[in-house]
Coordinates of C-alpha atoms in Angstrom, one line a residue:
X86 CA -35.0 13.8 38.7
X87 CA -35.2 15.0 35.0
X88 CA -31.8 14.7 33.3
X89 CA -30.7 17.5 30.9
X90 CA -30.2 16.9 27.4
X91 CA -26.3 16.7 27.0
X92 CA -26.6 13.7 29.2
X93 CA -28.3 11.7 27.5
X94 CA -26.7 12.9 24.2
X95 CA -23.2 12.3 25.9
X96 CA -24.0 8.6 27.2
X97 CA -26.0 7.9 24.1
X98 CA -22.7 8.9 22.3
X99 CA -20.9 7.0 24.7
X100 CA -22.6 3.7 24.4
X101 CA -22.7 3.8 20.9
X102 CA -19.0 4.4 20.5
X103 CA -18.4 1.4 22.8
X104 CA -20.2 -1.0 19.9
X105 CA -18.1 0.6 17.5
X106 CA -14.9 -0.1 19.5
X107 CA -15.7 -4.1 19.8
X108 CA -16.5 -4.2 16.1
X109 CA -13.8 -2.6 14.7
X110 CA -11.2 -3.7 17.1
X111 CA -12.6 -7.1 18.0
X112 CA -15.4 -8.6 15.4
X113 CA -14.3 -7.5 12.5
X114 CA -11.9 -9.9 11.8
X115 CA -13.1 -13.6 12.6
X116 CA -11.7 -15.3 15.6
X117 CA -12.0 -17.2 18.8
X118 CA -11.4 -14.6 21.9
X119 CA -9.4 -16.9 24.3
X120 CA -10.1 -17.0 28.1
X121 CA -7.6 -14.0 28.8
X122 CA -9.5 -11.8 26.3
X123 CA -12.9 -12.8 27.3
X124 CA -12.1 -12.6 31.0
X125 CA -10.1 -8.9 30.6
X126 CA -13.0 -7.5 28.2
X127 CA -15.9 -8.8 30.5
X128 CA -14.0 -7.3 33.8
X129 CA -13.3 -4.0 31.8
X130 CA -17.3 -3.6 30.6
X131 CA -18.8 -4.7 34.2
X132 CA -16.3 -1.8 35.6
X133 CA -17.8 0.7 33.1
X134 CA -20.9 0.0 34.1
X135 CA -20.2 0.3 37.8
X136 CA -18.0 3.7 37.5
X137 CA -21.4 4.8 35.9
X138 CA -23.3 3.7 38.7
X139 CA -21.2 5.4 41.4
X140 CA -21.3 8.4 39.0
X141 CA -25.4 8.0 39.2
X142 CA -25.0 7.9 42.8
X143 CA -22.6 11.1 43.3
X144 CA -24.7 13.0 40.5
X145 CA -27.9 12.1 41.1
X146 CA -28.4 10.6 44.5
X147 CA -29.2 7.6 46.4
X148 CA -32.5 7.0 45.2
X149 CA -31.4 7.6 41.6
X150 CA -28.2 5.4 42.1
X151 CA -30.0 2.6 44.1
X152 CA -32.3 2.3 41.3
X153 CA -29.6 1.8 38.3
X154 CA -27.2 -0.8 40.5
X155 CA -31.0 -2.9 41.2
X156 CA -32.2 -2.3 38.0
X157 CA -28.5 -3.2 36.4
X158 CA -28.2 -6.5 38.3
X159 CA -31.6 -7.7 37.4
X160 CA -31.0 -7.0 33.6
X161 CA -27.2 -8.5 33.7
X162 CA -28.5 -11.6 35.5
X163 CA -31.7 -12.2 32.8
X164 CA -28.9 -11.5 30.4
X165 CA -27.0 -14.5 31.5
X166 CA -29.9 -16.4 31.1
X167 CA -30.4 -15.2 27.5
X168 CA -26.7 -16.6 26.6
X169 CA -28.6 -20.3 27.0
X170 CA -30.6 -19.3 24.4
X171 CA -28.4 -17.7 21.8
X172 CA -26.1 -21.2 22.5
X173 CA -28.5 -23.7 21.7
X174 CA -29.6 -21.2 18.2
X175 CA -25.8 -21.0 17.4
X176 CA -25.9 -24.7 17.7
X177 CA -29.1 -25.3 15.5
X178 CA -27.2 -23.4 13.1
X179 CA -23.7 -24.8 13.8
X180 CA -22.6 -21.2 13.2
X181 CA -18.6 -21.4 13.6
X182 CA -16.9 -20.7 16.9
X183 CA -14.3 -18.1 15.2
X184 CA -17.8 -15.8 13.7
X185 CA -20.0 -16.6 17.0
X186 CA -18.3 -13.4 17.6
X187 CA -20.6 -11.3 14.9
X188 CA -23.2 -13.1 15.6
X189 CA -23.5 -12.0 19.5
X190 CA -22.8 -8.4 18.7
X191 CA -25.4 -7.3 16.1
X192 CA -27.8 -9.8 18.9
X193 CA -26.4 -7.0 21.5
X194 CA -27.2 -3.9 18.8
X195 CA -30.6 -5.3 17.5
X196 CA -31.8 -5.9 21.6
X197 CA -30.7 -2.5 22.1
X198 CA -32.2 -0.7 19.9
X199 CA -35.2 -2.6 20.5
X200 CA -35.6 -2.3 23.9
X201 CA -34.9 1.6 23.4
X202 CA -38.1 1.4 21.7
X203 CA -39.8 -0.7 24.2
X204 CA -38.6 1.5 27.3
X205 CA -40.1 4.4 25.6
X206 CA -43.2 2.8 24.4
X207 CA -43.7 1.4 28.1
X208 CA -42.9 5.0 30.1
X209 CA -45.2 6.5 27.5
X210 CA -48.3 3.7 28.8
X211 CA -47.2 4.5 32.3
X212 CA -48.0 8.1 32.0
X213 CA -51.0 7.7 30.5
X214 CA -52.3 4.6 32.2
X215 CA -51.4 3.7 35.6
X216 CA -53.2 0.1 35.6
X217 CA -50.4 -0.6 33.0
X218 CA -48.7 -1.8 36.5
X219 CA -51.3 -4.3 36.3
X220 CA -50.1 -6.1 33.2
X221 CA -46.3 -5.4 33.9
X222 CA -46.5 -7.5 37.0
X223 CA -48.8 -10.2 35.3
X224 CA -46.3 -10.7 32.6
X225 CA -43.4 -11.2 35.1
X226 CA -45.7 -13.2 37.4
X227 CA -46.3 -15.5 34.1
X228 CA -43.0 -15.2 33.1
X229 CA -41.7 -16.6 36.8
X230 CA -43.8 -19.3 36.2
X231 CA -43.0 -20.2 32.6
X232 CA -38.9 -20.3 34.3
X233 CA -40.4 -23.0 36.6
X234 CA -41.0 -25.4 34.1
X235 CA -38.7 -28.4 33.4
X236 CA -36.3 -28.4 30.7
X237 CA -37.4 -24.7 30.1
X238 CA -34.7 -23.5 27.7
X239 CA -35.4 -27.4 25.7
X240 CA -37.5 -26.4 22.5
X241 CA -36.0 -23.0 22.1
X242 CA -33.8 -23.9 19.6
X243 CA -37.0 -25.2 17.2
X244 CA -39.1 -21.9 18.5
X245 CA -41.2 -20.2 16.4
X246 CA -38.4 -17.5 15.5
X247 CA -36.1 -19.9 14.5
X248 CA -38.4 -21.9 12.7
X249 CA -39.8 -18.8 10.3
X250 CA -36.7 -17.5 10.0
X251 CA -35.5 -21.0 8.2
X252 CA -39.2 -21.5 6.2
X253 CA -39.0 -17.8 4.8
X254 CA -35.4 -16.7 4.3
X255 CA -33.9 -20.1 2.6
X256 CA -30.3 -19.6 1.9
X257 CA -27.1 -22.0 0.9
X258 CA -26.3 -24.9 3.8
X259 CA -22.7 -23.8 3.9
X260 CA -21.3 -20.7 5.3
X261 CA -18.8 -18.4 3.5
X262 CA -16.8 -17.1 6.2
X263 CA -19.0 -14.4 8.3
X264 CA -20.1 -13.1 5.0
X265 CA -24.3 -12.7 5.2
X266 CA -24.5 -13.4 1.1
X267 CA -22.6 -16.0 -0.9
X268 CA -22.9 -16.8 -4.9
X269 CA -24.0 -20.3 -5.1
X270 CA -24.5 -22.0 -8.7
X271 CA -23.4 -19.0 -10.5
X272 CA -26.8 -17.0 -8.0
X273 CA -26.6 -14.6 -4.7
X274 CA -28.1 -16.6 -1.9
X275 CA -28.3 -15.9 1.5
X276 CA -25.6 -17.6 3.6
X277 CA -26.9 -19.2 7.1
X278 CA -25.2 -16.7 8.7
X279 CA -28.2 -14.4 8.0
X280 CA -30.3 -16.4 9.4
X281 CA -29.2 -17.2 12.7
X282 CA -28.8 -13.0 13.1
X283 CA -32.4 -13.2 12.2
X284 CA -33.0 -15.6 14.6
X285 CA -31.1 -14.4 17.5
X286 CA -32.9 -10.3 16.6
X287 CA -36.2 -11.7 16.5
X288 CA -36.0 -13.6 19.8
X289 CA -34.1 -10.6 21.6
X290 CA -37.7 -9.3 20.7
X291 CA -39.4 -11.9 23.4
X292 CA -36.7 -11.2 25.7
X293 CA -37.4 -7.6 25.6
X294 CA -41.1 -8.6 26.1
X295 CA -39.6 -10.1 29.7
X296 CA -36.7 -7.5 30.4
X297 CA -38.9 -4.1 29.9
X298 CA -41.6 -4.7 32.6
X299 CA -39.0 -6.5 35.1
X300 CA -36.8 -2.9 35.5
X301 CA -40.0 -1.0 35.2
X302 CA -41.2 -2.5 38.5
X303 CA -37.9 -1.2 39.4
X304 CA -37.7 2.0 38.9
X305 CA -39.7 4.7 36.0
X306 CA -36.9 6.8 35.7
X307 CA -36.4 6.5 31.6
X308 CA -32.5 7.1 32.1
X309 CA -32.1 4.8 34.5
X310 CA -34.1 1.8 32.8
X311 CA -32.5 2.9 29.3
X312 CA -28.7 3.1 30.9
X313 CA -29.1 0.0 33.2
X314 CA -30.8 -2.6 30.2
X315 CA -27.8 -0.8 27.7
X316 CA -24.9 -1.2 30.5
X317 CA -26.4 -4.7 31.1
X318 CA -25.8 -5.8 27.6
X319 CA -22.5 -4.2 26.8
X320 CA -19.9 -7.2 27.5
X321 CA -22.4 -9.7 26.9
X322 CA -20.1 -11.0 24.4
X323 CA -17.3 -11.2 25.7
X324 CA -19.6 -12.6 28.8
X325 CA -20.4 -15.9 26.3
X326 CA -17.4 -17.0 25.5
X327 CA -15.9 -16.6 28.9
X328 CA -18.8 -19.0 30.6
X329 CA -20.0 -20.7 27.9
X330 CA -18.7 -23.7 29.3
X331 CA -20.2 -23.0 32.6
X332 CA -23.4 -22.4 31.4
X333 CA -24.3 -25.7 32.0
X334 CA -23.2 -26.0 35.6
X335 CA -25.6 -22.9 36.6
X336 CA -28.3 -25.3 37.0
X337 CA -30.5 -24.0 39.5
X338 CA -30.5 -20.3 37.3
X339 CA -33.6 -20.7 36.1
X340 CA -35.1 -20.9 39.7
X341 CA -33.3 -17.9 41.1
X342 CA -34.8 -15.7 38.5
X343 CA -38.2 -16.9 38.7
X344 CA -37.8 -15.8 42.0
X345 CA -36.6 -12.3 41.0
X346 CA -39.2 -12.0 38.8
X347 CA -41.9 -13.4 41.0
X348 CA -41.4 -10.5 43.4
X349 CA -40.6 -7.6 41.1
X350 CA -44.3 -9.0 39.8
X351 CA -45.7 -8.7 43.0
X352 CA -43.7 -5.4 43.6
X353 CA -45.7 -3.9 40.6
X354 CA -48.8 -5.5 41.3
X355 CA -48.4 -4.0 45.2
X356 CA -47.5 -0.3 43.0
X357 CA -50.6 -1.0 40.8
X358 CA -52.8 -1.4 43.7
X359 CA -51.2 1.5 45.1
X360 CA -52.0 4.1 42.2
X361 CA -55.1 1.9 41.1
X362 CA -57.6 4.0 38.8
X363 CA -60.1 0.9 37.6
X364 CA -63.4 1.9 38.2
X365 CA -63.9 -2.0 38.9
X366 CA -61.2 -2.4 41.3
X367 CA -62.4 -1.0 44.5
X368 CA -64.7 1.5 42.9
X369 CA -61.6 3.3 41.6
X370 CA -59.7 4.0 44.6
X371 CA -56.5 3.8 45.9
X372 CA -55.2 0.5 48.3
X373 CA -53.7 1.5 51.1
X374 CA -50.9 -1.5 50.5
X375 CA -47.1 -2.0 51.8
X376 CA -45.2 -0.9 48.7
X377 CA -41.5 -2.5 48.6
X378 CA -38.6 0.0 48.5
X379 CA -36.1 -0.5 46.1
X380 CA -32.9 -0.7 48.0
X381 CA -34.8 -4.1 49.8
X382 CA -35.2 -5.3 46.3
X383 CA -32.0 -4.6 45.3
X384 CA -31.0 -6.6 48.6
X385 CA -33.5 -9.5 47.5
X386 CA -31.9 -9.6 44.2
X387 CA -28.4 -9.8 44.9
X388 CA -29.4 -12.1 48.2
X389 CA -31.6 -14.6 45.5
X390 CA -28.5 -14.6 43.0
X391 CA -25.6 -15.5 44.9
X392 CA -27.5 -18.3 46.4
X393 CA -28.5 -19.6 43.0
X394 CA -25.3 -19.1 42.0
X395 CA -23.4 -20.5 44.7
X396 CA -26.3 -23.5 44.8
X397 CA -25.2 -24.6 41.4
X398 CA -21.6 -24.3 41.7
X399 CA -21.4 -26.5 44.4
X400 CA -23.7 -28.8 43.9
X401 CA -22.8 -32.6 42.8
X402 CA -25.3 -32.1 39.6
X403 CA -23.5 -28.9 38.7
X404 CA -19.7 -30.4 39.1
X405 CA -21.7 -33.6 37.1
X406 CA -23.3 -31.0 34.2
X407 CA -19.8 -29.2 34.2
X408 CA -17.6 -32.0 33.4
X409 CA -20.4 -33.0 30.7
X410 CA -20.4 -29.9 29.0
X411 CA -16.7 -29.8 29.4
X412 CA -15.7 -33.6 27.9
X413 CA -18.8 -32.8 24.9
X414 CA -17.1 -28.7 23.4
X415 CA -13.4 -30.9 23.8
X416 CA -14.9 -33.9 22.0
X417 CA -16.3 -31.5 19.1
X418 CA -13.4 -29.7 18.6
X419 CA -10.8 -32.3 18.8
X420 CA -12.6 -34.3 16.2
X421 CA -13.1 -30.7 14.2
X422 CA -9.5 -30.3 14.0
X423 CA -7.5 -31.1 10.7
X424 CA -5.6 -34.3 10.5
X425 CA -2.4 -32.0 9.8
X426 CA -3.0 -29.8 12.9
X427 CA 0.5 -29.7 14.9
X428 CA 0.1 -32.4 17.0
X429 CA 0.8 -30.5 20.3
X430 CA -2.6 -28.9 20.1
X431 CA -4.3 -32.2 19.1
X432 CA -2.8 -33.6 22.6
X433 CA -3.5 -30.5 24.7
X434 CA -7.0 -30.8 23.9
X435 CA -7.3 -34.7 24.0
X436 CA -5.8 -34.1 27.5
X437 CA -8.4 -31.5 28.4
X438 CA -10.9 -33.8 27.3
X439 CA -9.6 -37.2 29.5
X440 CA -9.5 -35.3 32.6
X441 CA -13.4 -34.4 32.2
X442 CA -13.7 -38.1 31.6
X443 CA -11.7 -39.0 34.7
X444 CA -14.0 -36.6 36.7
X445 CA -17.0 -38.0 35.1
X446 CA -15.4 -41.5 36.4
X447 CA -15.3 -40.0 40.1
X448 CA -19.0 -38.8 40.4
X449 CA -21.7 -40.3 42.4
X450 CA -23.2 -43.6 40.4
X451 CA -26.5 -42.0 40.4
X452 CA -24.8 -39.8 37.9
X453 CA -22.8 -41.8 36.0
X454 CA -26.0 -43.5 35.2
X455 CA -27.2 -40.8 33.5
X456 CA -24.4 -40.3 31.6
X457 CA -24.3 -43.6 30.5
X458 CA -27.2 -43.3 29.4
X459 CA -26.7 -40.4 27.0
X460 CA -26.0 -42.2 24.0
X461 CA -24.9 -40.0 21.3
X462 CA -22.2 -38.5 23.8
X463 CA -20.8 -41.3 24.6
X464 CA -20.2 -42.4 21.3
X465 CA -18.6 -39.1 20.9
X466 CA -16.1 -39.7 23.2
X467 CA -15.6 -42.9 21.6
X468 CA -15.5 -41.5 18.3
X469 CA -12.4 -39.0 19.6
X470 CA -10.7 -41.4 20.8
X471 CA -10.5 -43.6 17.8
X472 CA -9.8 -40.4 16.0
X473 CA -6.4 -40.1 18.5
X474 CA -5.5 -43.3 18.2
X475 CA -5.2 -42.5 14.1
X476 CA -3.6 -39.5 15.0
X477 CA -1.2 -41.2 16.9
X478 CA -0.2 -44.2 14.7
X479 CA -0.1 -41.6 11.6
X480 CA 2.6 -39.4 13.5
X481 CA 4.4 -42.6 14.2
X482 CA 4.5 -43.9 10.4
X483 CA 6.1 -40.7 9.6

């Protein structure tokens, strides 16, 4: 279905003045989004991006709507995955919880313009060669298998991005609020806030390198894959800080979207057989192969997600990895805090913190083996609670 031109100028517009909207009403000004925010924002974003899809659906069928919802939940879900790796860079940089914020949105605004130019680069190979199919599915098929891997998400934060970006662009070890230049020793440096948006940019790069050919195998409509990869980032912000501290717990992710990729891969190779034009493949003629439709992938998507999901979330290792991830952000922050910070919110997250240890205390001992074992968290914990203790005995002195 070809889409007229005031559509795509109208959702263009549209898209564009949501970024504006959660810069100037959100990121501008440096600070923590709390749970309420995060959760309201992300709910209000996800129900954009379905009203769009039913709109797809009334406007411009069930084919055409079928296609965004599929290729919308595919991009949303290697998203998600995405967040692992823009937490363990903001970690290598130990950017500042209050300007992760600015951080996450020019990520969202450099990935989408990028992928814009991916998603037009790829429909213009796919009209022009149709044994790009080929190389689509090989990349996902690759991709699926690279997701396999143990500890898959391990040496990101020393990948090759990261590592340039801190060889080439050298800049002051401390940050000056969000600001992306600082005077330093009476010269303008570079702050490492530029860095890690250089960082998180040029790996959105590799993601797109993933992202492109997986909605491709999806669908070819251009509006569709440019609307569902732009719907599936908007929120993605908000998105972080509202699971951040589940992120951990999802640990069988990694397996459900190998598995979405692995047959979206096989989908395309299926198409590419289909359509083939290699004069070496068959002499150049067309397979005669079952091609899969894509509301039975959407169905194997959602069907592959919400098992990996609820797989992880009830699972002993999750609650174990949840607890974990839980007692370590507490730990950091309480021992972040001032010595003068009102000592309510000292004990309110010292409390938050103790009740992740007394759920650590409950797991299996095949787990708390493990934990043990984990030394520089466990002197963490130890290290808050001496820092309590201080806390304590300096309130009582006064």
């Amino acid at each position: 279905m070809q889409v007229p031109t005031l559509v795509w100028i109208l959702t263009v517009v549209g898209i564009v003045g949501l970024l504006a909207f959660d810069f100037f009403f959100h990121v501008r000004k440096a600070h923590t989004p709390s749970l309420k925010e995060s959760a309201s924002w992300s709910a209000i974003y996800v129900g954009i991006a379905l009203l769009f899809g039913v709109g797809t659906l009334i406007f411009g069928g069930v084919e055409m709507g079928t296609e965004y919802f599929a290729g919308y939940v595919t991009e949303k879900a290697l998203s998600v995955d995405n967040l692992f790796v823009f937490l363990i860079i903001m970690a290598s940089f130990r950017v500042p919880r209050a300007d992760q914020q600015k951080v996450l949105l020019f990520g969202i605004i450099f990935s989408l313009i990028a992928r814009t130019a991916f998603i037009f680069l790829g429909a213009a190979l796919i009209n022009s060669f149709s044994w790009v199919f080929y190389i689509f599915g090989l990349i996902l098929l690759l991709t699926a298998g690279n997701l396999l891997r143990p500890n898959s998400h391990d040496d990101d934060s020393d990948g090759l991005v990261v590592r340039l970006a801190k060889k080439f662009l050298p800049a002051s070890s401390h940050y000056d609020g969000d600001k992306l230049f600082t005077v330093e020793n009476g010269k303008r440096v570079l702050t490492p806030m530029l860095l890690v948006m250089v960082a998180i940019g040029g790996t959105d790069i590799l993601f797109a390198l993933d992202s492109i050919p997986a909605i491709f195998g999806l669908t070819q409509n251009v509006f569709i894959v440019f609307t569902a990869t732009a719907f599936s980032l908007m929120g993605l912000r908000q998105l972080f800080f509202l699971i951040d501290g589940l992120l951990d717990r999802l640990i069988y992710l990694s397996y459900g979207l190998a598995a979405v990729l692995g047959f979206i891969g096989v989908k395309l190779v299926l198409h590419a057989l289909h359509e083939n034009t290699l004069p070496f493949i068959n002499d150049g003629e067309h397979f005669n192969v079952f091609e899969i439709s894509t509301s039975a992938s959407l169905l194997v998507i959602l069907g592959v997600l919400t098992v990996t999901v609820l797989a992880s979330v009830f699972s002993p290792k999750g609650r174990a990895k949840n607890a974990v991830s839980g007692a370590k952000r507490h730990a950091t922050d309480y021992l972040d805090l001032n010595y003068e910070t009102d000592l309510a919110e000292r004990d309110r997250i010292f409390t938050k913190m103790v009740s992740e240890e007394e759920m650590l205390r409950a797991l299996p001992e095949k787990y708390k083996r493990l934990i043990r074992n984990e030394t520089e968290f466990m002197d963490l914990l130890r290290r808050a609670h001496a820092e309590h203790d201080k806390a304590i005995e300096r309130e009582t002195q006064r």
